[in-house]
Coordinates of C-alpha atoms (C1' of nucleotides) in Angstrom, one line a residue:
Chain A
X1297 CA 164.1 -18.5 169.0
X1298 CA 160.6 -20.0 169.7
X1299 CA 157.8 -20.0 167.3
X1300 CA 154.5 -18.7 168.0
X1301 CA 150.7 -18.2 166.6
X1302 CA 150.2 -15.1 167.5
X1303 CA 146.5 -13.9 168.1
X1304 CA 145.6 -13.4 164.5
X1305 CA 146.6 -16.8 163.1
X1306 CA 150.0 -15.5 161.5
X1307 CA 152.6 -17.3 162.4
X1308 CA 155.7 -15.3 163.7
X1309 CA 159.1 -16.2 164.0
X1310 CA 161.5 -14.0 166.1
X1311 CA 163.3 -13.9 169.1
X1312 CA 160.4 -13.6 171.7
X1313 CA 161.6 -12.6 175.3
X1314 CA 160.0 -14.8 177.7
X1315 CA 157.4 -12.3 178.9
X1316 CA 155.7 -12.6 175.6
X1317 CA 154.8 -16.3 175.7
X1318 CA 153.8 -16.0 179.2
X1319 CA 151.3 -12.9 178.0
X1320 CA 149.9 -14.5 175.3
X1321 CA 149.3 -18.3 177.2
X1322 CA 148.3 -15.9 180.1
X1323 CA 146.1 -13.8 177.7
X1324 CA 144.5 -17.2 176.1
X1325 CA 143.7 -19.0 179.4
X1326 CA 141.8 -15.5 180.3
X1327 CA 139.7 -15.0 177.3
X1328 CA 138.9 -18.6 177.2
X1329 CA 137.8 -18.2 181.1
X1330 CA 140.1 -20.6 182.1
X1331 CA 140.7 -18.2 184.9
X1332 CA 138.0 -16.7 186.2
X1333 CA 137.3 -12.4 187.2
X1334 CA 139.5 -12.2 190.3
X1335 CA 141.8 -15.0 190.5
X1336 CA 144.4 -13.9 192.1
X1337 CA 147.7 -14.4 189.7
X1338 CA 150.8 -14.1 192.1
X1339 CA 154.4 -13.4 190.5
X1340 CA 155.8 -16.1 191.8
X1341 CA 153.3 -18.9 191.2
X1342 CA 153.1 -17.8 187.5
X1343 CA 157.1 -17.8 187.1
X1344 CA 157.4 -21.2 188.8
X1345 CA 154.5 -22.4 186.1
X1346 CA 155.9 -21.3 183.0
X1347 CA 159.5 -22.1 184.8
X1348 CA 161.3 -18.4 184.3
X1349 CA 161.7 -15.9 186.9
X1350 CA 159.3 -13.1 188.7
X1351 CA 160.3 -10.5 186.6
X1352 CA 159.3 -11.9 183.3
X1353 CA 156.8 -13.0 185.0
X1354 CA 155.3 -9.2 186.2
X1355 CA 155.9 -7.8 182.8
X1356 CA 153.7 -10.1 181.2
X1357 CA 151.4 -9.5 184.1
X1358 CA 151.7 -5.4 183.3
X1359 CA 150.8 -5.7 179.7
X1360 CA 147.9 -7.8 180.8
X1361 CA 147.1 -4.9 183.1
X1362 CA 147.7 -2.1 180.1
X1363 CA 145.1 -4.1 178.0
X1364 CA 142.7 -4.1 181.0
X1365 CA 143.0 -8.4 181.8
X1366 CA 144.4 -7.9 184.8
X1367 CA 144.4 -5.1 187.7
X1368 CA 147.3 -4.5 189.3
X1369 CA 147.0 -2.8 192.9
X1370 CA 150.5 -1.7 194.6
X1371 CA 151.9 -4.3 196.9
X1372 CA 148.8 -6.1 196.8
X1373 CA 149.1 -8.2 193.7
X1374 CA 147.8 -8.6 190.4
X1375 CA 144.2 -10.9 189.5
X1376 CA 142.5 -10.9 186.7
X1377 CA 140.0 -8.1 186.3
X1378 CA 136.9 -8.1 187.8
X1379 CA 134.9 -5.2 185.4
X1380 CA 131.9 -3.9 187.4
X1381 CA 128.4 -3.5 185.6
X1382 CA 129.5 0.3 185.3
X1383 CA 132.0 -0.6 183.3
X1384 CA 130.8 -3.0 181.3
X1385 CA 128.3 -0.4 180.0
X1386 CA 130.9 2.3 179.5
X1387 CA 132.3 -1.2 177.3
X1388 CA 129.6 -1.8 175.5
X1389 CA 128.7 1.8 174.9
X1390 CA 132.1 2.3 173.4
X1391 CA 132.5 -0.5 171.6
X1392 CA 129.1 0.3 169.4
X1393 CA 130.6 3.5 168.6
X1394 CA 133.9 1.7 167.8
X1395 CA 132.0 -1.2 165.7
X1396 CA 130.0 0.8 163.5
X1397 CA 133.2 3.2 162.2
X1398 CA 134.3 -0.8 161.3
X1399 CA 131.3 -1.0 159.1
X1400 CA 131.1 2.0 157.3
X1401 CA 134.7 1.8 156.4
X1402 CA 134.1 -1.7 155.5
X1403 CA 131.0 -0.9 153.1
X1404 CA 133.2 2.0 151.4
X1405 CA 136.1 -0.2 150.8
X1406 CA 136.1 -4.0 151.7
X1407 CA 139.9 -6.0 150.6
X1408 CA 139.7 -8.3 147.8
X1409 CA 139.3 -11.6 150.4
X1410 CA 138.1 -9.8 153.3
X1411 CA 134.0 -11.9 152.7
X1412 CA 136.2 -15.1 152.0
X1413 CA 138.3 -14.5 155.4
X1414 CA 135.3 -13.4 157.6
X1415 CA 133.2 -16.7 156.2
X1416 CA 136.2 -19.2 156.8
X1417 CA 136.4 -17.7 160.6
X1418 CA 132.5 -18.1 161.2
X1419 CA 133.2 -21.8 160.0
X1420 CA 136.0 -22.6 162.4
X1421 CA 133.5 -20.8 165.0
X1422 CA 131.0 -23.4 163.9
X1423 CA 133.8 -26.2 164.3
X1424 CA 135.1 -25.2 167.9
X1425 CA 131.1 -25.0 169.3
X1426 CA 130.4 -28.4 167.7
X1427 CA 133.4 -29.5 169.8
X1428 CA 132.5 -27.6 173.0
X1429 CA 135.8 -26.2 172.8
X1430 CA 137.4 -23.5 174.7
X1431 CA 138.4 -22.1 171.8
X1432 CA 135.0 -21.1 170.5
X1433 CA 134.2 -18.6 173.3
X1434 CA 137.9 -16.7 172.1
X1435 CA 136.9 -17.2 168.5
X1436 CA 134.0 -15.2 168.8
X1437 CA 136.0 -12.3 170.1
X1438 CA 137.9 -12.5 167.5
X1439 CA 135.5 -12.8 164.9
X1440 CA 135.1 -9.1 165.2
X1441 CA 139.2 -8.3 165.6
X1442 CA 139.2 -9.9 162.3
X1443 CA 136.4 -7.1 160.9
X1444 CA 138.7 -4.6 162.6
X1445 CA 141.7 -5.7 160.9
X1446 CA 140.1 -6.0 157.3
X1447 CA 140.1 -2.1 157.3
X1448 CA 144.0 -1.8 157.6
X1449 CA 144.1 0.6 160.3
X1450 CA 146.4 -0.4 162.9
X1451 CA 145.6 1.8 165.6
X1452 CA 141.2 0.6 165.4
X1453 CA 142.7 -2.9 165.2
X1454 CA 144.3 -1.9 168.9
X1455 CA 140.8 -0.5 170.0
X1456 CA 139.1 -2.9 169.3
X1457 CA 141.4 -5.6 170.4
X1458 CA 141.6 -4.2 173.8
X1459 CA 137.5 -3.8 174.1
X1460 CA 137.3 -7.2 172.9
X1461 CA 138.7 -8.6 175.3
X1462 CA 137.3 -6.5 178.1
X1463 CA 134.1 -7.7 176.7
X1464 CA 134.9 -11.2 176.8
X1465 CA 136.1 -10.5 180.4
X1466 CA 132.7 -9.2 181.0
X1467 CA 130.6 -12.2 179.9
X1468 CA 132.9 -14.3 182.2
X1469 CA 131.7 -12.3 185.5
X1470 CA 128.3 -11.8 184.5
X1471 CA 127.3 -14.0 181.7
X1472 CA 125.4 -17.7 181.7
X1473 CA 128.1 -20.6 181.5
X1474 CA 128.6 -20.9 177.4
X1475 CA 127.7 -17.5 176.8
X1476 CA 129.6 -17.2 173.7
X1477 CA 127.3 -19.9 172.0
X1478 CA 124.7 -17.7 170.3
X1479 CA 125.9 -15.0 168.3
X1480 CA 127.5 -17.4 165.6
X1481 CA 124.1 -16.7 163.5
X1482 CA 124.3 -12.8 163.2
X1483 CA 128.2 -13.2 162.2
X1484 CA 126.8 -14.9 159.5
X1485 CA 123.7 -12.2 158.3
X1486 CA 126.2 -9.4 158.9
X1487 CA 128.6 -11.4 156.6
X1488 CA 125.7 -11.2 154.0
X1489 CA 125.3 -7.3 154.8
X1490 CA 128.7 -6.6 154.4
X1491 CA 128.7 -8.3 151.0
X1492 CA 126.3 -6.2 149.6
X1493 CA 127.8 -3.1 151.3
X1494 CA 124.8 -2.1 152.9
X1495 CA 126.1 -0.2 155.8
X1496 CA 122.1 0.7 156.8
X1497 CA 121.7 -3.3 157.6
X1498 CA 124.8 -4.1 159.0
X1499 CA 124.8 -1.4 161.3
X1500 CA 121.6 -2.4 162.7
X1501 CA 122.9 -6.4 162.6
X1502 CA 126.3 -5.3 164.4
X1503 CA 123.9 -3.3 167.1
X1504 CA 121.4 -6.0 167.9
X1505 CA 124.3 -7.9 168.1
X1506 CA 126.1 -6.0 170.9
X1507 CA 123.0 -5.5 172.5
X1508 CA 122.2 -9.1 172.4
X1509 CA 125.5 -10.0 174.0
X1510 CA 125.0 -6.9 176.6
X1511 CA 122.0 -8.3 177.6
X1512 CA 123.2 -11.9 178.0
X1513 CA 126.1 -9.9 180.6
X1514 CA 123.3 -8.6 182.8
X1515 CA 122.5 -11.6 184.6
X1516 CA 123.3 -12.9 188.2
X1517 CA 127.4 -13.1 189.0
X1518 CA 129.4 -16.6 189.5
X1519 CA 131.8 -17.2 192.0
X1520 CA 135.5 -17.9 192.1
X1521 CA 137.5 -21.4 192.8
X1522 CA 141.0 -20.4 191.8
X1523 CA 143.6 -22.8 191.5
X1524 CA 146.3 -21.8 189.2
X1525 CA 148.7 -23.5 188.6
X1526 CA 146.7 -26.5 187.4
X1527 CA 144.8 -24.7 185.3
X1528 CA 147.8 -22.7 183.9
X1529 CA 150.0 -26.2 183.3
X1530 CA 146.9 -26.7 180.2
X1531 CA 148.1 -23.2 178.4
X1532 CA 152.2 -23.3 178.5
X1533 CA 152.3 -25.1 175.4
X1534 CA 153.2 -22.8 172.8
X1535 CA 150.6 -23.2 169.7
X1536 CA 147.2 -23.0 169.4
Chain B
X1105 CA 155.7 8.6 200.2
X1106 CA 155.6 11.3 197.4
X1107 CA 153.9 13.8 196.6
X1108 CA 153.1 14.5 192.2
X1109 CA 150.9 16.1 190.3
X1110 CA 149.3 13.5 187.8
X1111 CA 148.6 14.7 184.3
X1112 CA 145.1 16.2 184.8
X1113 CA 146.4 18.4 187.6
X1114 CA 144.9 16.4 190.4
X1115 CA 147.4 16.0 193.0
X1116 CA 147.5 12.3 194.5
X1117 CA 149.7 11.3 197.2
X1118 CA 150.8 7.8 197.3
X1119 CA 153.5 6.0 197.9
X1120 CA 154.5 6.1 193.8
X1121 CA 156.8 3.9 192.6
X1122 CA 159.9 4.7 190.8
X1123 CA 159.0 3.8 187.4
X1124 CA 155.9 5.6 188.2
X1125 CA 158.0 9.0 188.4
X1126 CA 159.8 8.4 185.9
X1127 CA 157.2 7.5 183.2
X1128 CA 155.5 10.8 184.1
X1129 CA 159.0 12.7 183.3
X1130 CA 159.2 11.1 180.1
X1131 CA 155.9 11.4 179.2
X1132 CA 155.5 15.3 179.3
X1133 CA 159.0 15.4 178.1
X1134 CA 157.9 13.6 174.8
X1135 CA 154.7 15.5 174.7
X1136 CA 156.1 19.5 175.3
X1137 CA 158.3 18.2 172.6
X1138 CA 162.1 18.5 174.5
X1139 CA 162.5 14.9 173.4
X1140 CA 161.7 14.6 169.5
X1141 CA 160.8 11.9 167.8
X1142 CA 163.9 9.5 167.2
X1143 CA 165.6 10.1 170.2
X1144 CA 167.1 6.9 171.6
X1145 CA 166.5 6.6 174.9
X1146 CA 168.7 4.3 176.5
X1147 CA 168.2 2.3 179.7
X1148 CA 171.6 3.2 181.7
X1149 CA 171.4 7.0 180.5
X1150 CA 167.3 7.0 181.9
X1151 CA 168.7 5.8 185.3
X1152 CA 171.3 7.5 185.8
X1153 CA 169.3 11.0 185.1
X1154 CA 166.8 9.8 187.6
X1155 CA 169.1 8.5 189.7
X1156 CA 167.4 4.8 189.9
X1157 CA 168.7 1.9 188.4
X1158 CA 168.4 0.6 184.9
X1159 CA 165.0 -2.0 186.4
X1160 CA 162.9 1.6 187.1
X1161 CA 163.7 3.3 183.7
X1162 CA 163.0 -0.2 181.8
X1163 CA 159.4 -0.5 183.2
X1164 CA 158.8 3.5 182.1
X1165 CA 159.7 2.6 178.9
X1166 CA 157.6 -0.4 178.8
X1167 CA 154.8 1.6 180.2
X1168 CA 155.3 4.4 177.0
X1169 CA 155.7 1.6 174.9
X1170 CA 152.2 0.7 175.4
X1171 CA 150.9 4.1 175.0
X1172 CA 152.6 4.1 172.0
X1173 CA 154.8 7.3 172.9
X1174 CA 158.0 5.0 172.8
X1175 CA 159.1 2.4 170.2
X1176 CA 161.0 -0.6 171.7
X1177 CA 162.7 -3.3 169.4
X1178 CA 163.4 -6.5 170.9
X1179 CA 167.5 -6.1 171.6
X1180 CA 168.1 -2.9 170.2
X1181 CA 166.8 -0.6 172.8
X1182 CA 163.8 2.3 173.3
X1183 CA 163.4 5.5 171.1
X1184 CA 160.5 8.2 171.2
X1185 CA 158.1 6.9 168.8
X1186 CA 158.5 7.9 165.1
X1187 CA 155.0 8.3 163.3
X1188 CA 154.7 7.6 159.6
X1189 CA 152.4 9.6 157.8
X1190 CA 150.2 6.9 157.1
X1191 CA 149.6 6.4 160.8
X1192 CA 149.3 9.6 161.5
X1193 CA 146.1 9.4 158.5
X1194 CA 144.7 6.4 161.1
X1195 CA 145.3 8.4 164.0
X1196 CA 143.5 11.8 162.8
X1197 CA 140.4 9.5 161.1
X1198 CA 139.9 7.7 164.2
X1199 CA 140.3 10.4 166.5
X1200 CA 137.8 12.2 164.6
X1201 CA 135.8 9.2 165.0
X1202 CA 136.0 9.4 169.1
X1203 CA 136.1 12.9 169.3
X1204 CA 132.4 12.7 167.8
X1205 CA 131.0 10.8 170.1
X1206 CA 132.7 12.7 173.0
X1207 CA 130.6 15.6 171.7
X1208 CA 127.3 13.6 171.1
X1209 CA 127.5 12.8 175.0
X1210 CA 128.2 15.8 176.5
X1211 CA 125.6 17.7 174.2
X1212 CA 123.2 14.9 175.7
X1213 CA 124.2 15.3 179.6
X1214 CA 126.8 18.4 180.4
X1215 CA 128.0 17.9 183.6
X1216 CA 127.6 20.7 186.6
X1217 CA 130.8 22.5 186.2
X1218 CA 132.1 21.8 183.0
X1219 CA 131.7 24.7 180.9
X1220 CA 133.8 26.2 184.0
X1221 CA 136.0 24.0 183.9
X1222 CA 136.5 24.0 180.2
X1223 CA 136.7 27.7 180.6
X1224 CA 139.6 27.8 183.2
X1225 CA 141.6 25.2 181.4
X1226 CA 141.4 27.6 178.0
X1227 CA 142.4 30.5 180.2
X1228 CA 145.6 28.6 181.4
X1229 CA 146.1 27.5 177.4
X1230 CA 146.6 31.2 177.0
X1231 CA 148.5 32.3 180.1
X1232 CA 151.1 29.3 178.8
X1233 CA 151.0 30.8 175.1
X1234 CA 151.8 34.5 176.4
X1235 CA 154.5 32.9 178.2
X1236 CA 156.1 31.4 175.1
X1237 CA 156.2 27.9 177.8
X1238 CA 156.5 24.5 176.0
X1239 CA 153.7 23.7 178.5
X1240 CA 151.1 25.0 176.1
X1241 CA 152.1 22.0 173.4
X1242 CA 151.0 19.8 176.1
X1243 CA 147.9 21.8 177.5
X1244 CA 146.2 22.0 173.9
X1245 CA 146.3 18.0 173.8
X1246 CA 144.6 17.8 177.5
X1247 CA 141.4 20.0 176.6
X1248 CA 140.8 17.3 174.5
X1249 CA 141.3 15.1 177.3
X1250 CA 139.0 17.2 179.7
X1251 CA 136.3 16.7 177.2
X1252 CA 136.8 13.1 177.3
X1253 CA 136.3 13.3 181.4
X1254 CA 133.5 15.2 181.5
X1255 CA 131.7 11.9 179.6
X1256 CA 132.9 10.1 183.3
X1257 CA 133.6 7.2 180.9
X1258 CA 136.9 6.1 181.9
X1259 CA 137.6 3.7 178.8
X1260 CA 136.8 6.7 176.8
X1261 CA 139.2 9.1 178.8
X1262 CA 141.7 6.6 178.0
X1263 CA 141.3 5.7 174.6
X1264 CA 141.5 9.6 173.8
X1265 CA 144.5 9.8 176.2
X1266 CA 146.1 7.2 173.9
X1267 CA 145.1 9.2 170.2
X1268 CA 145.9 12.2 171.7
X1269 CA 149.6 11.1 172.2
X1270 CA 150.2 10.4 169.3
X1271 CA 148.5 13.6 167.9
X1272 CA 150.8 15.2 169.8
X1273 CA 153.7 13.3 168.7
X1274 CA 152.8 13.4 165.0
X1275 CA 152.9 17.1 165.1
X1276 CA 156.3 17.3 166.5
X1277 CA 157.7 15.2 164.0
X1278 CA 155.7 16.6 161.0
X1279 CA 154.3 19.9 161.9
X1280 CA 155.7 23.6 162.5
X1281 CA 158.3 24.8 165.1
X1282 CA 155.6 26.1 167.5
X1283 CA 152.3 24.2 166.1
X1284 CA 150.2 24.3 169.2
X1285 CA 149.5 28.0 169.3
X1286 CA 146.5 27.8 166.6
X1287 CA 143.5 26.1 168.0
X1288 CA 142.7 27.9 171.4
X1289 CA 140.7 30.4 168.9
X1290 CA 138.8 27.2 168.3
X1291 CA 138.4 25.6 171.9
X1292 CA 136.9 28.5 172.7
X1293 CA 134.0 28.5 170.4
X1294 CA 133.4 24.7 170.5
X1295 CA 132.9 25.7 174.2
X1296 CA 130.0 28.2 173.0
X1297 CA 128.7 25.7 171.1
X1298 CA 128.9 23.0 174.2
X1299 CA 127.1 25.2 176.2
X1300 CA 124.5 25.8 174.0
X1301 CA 124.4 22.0 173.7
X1302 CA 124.3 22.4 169.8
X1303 CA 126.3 19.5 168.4
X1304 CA 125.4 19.8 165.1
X1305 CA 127.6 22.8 165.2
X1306 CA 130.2 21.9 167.7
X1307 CA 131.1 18.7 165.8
X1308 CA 131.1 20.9 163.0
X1309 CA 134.1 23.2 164.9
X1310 CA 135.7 19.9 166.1
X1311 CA 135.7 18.9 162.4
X1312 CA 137.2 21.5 161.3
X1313 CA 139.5 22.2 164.4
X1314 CA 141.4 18.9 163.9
X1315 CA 141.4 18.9 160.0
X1316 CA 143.4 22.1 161.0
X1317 CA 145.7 19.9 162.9
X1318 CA 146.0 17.3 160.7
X1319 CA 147.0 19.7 157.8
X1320 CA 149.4 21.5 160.2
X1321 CA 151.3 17.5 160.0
X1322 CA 151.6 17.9 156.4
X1323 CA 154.2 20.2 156.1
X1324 CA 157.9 19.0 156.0
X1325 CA 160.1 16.9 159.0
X1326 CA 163.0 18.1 160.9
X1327 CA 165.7 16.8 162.2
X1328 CA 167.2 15.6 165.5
X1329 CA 169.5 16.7 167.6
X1330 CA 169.6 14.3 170.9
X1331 CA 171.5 14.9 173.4
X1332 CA 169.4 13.2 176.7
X1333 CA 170.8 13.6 179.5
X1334 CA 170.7 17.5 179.2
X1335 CA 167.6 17.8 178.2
X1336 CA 166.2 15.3 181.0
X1337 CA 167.7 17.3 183.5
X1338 CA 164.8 19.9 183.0
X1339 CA 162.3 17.3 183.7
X1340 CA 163.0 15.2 186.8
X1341 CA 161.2 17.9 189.3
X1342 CA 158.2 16.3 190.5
X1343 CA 155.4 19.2 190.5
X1344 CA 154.5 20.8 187.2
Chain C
dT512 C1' 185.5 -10.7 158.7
dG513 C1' 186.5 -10.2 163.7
dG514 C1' 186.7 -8.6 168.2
dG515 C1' 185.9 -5.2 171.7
dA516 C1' 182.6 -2.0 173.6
dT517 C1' 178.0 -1.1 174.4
dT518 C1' 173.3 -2.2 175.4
dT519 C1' 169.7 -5.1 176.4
dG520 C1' 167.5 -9.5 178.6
dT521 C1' 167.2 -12.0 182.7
dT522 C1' 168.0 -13.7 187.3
dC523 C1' 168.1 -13.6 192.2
dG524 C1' 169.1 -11.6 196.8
dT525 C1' 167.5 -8.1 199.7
dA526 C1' 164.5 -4.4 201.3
dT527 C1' 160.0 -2.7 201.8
dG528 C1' 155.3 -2.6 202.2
dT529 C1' 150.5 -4.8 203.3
dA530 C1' 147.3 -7.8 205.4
dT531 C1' 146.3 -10.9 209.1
dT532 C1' 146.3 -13.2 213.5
Chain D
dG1317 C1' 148.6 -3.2 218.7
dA1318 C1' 152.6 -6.1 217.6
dA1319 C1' 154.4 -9.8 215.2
dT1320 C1' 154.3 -12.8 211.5
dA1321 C1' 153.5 -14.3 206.9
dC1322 C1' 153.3 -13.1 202.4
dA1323 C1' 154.0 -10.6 198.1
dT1324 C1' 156.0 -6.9 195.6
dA1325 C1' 159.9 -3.2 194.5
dC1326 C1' 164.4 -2.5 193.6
dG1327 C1' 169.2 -3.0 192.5
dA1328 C1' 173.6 -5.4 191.3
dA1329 C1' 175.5 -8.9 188.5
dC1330 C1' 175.6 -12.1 184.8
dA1331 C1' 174.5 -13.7 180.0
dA1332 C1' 173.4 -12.8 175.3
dA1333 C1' 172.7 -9.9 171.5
dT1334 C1' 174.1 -6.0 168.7
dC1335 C1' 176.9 -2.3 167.1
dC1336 C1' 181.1 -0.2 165.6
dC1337 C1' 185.7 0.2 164.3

DNA sequence: TGGGATTTGTTCGTATGTATT
DNA sequence: GAATACATACGAACAAATCCC
C-alpha cells in the first residue's frame, strides 16, 4: 500500500504494483530531461535502482514504450526515445489538430472552476521558473493536460497526454537548454480567451503557441552523457 | 524465426516474440467479435491455449490493456474491455474529430496508389461479406486505418488504430448481431469523393457514415456466453 | 465469519539472441 | 569468423490477494 501523486495532482491511494512507481519516477525524470533522448535504460540497472527485480522493471519500461518515452528494439534494449525531426512535425501537426477540438469544446461548455484551475496552474508555473526548477519544464506540459482534462473526455485526456509528452521529448533533443521557459505568457492570454469564450482568439493564441514551441525544437541537436543510476537515485522518492 | 501476417496484411518476418503472437490472436479475436465484451480472460487459461506459459499471455494482456481492448484490475485479473455508453459518446466525437483531418490531408496530397488501394481493400470488404466470414467485422475497422496510412503520419495511424478499437468493440457490445455489413455502400463513395479530392463532400459522407455507426451502438446489449478456451482455439493459426 | 481453491504479482535461474573484439 | 560479454526472453516456483462455498 504506497501512496502516490499521480500526474494530475490527485492523490491516489491503492495497492500500486511495483511497476507503477517505477513508470511514473521513470516517466518524471524523462519529462523533466533528467535523462536525456537516447540514454540507454538497461533492465537491470533500473531494477537494482529502484531495488525490485527486471521484470517490474521491463513492464514499466513497456508502458513507457506504449506512450512513446522509450523505444524498445528486440534483444537490444530499451532508451529513451530519440523522436526524429520527421516526427516531431507529424507531433506538432497532430497535436494542433488535437488542441483546437480542446478549445472549441472548452468555449461551448467550460466546468464551473475550470478558469480558477487553469489560473492556479499558470501560477505554480510562475513559482517553479522563479525557482529554476525541474519541475517547471513538466509543468508546462501539463498546463495543457490540464485544458484536456477540463473537457471530461477521457479518451482526448489520453491523446493529448501521450503527445504531450512526445513533445516535451522533442524539445529535449532539439530544443535550447530551458526551453520550456517562454510560453508561460500565452497560457496566460489564452486563459483570458477562454474566459470570454472566444474560440476565434484562443484558437489563434493556442496556434502561435505551438508554433512558437515548434520553432524553438528546430534548432541544432545536444549530445548525450548518460549515467543512470545517479541520476535515477534523485526520482525514487515517491511524491512530487 | 516466424513468419505472421501483421494487421495491415504486410507480412514481416522476424524473430517475434511470444507475447507478440499472442497479442495478435487476441487482438482480432476481440475485434471479429468471438470474444465479447466481458469475457474474463485469465492468465493460466491464455497459456495454456497458446501453449506458453502464464509470463507470455500476461505481457499480451498488458499490451491490449494499453490499447484499451482489455480491462485489467489490479489483483483481480484481465477481461475484454466493456465500453459504457458515455465513452463510447467520447470515442465517436473524437474519432470524428481525427477522421476530419485524415480527410483534410489526403484531399491535400493523395498518395500514388491510394485510390487503388482503397479500392482493393473495399473489394475484399465485400468478398468477406458474401462469405458471411467474421473477418469483415474487422476489415470495415481497417479501411479506416488505411486512410490513416495513406497520411504516412505514423502517430496518426496509431491514434486511429486506438479509436478504431474501441469503435469496434463498442459495437459489439451495443450494436446488432452482424453490424459491420452497412457501411461498405459508404466506403465506396467517400472513395469517389477522395478521388475527386472534394473534402467538403467526403467529410460530409464520413459525417454521416459514422453517425451511422454510432446510432447502430444505441440499440440494446446482449449477453455473454464465455467459454475461452474453445473459442481461442480458432485463433492460434498464425496467417490470416 | 472462515478456510480452501483459484488467480494474480513477483522473483530468479536458465536459455537465447546480439554486438563486439 | 569465432569467442566473449552483455542484455533480453521465457518459464517454474513462491507469495499474496481474492473469490467462493
Amino acid at each position: 500500500m504506497i501512496k502516490i501523486a499521480s500526474d494530475n495532482g490527485q492523490v491516489m491511494s491503492t495497492n500500486l504494483s511495483r511497476s507503477d512507481a517505477i513508470y511514473a519516477s521513470l516517466r518524471r525524470a524523462i519529462l523533466e530531461q533528467a535523462l536525456k533522448p537516447g540514454t540507454k535504460l538497461p533492465e537491470d540497472s533500473i531494477g537494482d535502482t529502484f531495488g525490485v527485480s527486471r521484470t517490474s522493471a521491463r513492464n514499466a519500461l513497456l508502458r513507457l514504450a506504449s506512450d512513446g518515452l522509450v523505444e524498445i528494439k528486440p534483444n537490444r534494449g530499451a532508451a529513451v526515445a530519440m523522436p526524429t525531426l520527421e516526427e516531431a512535425e507529424e507531433v506538432f501537426a497532430l497535436r494542433r489538430c488535437l488542441e483546437r477540438e480542446v478549445i472549441g469544446r472548452l468555449c461551448k461548455r467550460m466546468p464551473r472552476d475550470g478558469i480558477d484551475a487553469l489560473i492556479s496552474h499558470v501560477r505554480e508555473e510562475e513559482r517553479a521558473l522563479q525557482a529554476s526548477s525541474p519541475r517547471s519544464i513538466r509543468l508546462a506540459g501539463e498546463f495543457h493536460i490540464l485544458l484536456a482534462e477540463l473537457t471530461g473526455s477521457k479518451l482526448l485526456i489520453d491523446f493529448i497526454s501521450q503527445i504531450v509528452s512526445r513533445s516535451s521529448l522533442i524539445l529535449a533533443r532539439f530544443g535550447r537548454p530551458h526551453s520550456a521557459e517562454c510560453g508561460i505568457d500565452e497560457h496566460v492570454q489564452l486563459i483570458e480567451a477562454l474566459k470570454n469564450l472566444d474560440a476565434e482568439t484562443a484558437m489563434r493564441i493556442m496556434d502561435h503557441h505551438l508554433h512558437a514551441v515548434e520553432d524553438r525544437a528546430k534548432v541544432d541537436e545536444k549530445d548525450d552523457g548518460p549515467d543512470i543510476t545517479e541520476i535515477l537515485s534523485r526520482y525514487i522518492s515517491i511524491s512530487d
